[in-house]
């Protein structure tokens, strides 16, 4: 078995063990974050059974996709979205996790081809407030969700968040809990959501404990990334 295959088995085992230990019954899907990784690494993960891959940088993602057309990969866009990139994102991904304003949602909706299923969307929520510019504020979340629910070529699935990095498990837990509470509040208002995209290599067990249904994992699967890029 390759290293990637070993790591994949370890992560899947940790996901199951965490669910059992915390009595969580939700389905937890693994999104393999392949940014900065070579096509060969994606092939190895795919061969080991992984089929959902996440990318942050459009140009890099399109180049990788072009070399991987032989594999039925489900591609997720998880990076910041500039409005001049919306057309290519809408045409080349099944999911977008990082929608945080209506203008971007409308552009994705308008560009989504009729021949494709609706684009599956998560709203990125800002729970770390301080320095982070990405993500809709909790105050504006419901209005944005309502507006996006009315866009026919988008399917609103849930929330995504990238908490402020910290090694303090309690702080991680508090931030994930905040996202979870936003998610529960939308469910209570009648939104039909099923996706909570929280948790990365360093904190995914805590995210699962707080209700994650997608964990986005890069370095724990593929190894450390070159430090020049995130
Ligand atoms: C890079 C990235 C990840 C994966 O991070 P790791 O710590 O390598 O697991 C997850 N989500 C987003 C949005 C990212 O940019």
Coordinates of C-alpha atoms in Angstrom, one line a residue, residues 6 35 62 66 69 96 107 118 144 146 151 156 162 190 199 214 221 223:
X6 CA -2.3 4.1 4.5
X35 CA -4.4 21.9 -3.4
X62 CA -8.6 23.3 -14.0
X66 CA -7.9 18.3 -17.4
X69 CA -10.9 13.4 -17.0
X96 CA -18.9 25.2 -3.9
X107 CA -23.2 34.9 -10.9
X118 CA -27.8 22.4 -9.8
X144 CA -28.3 35.3 2.5
X146 CA -33.2 33.0 2.0
X151 CA -31.8 30.7 -7.1
X156 CA -28.2 25.2 -0.7
X162 CA -12.7 27.9 8.7
X190 CA -37.3 25.5 7.8
X199 CA -12.9 20.3 10.4
X214 CA -17.9 16.8 5.7
X221 CA -3.7 12.7 3.8
X223 CA 1.6 15.2 3.7

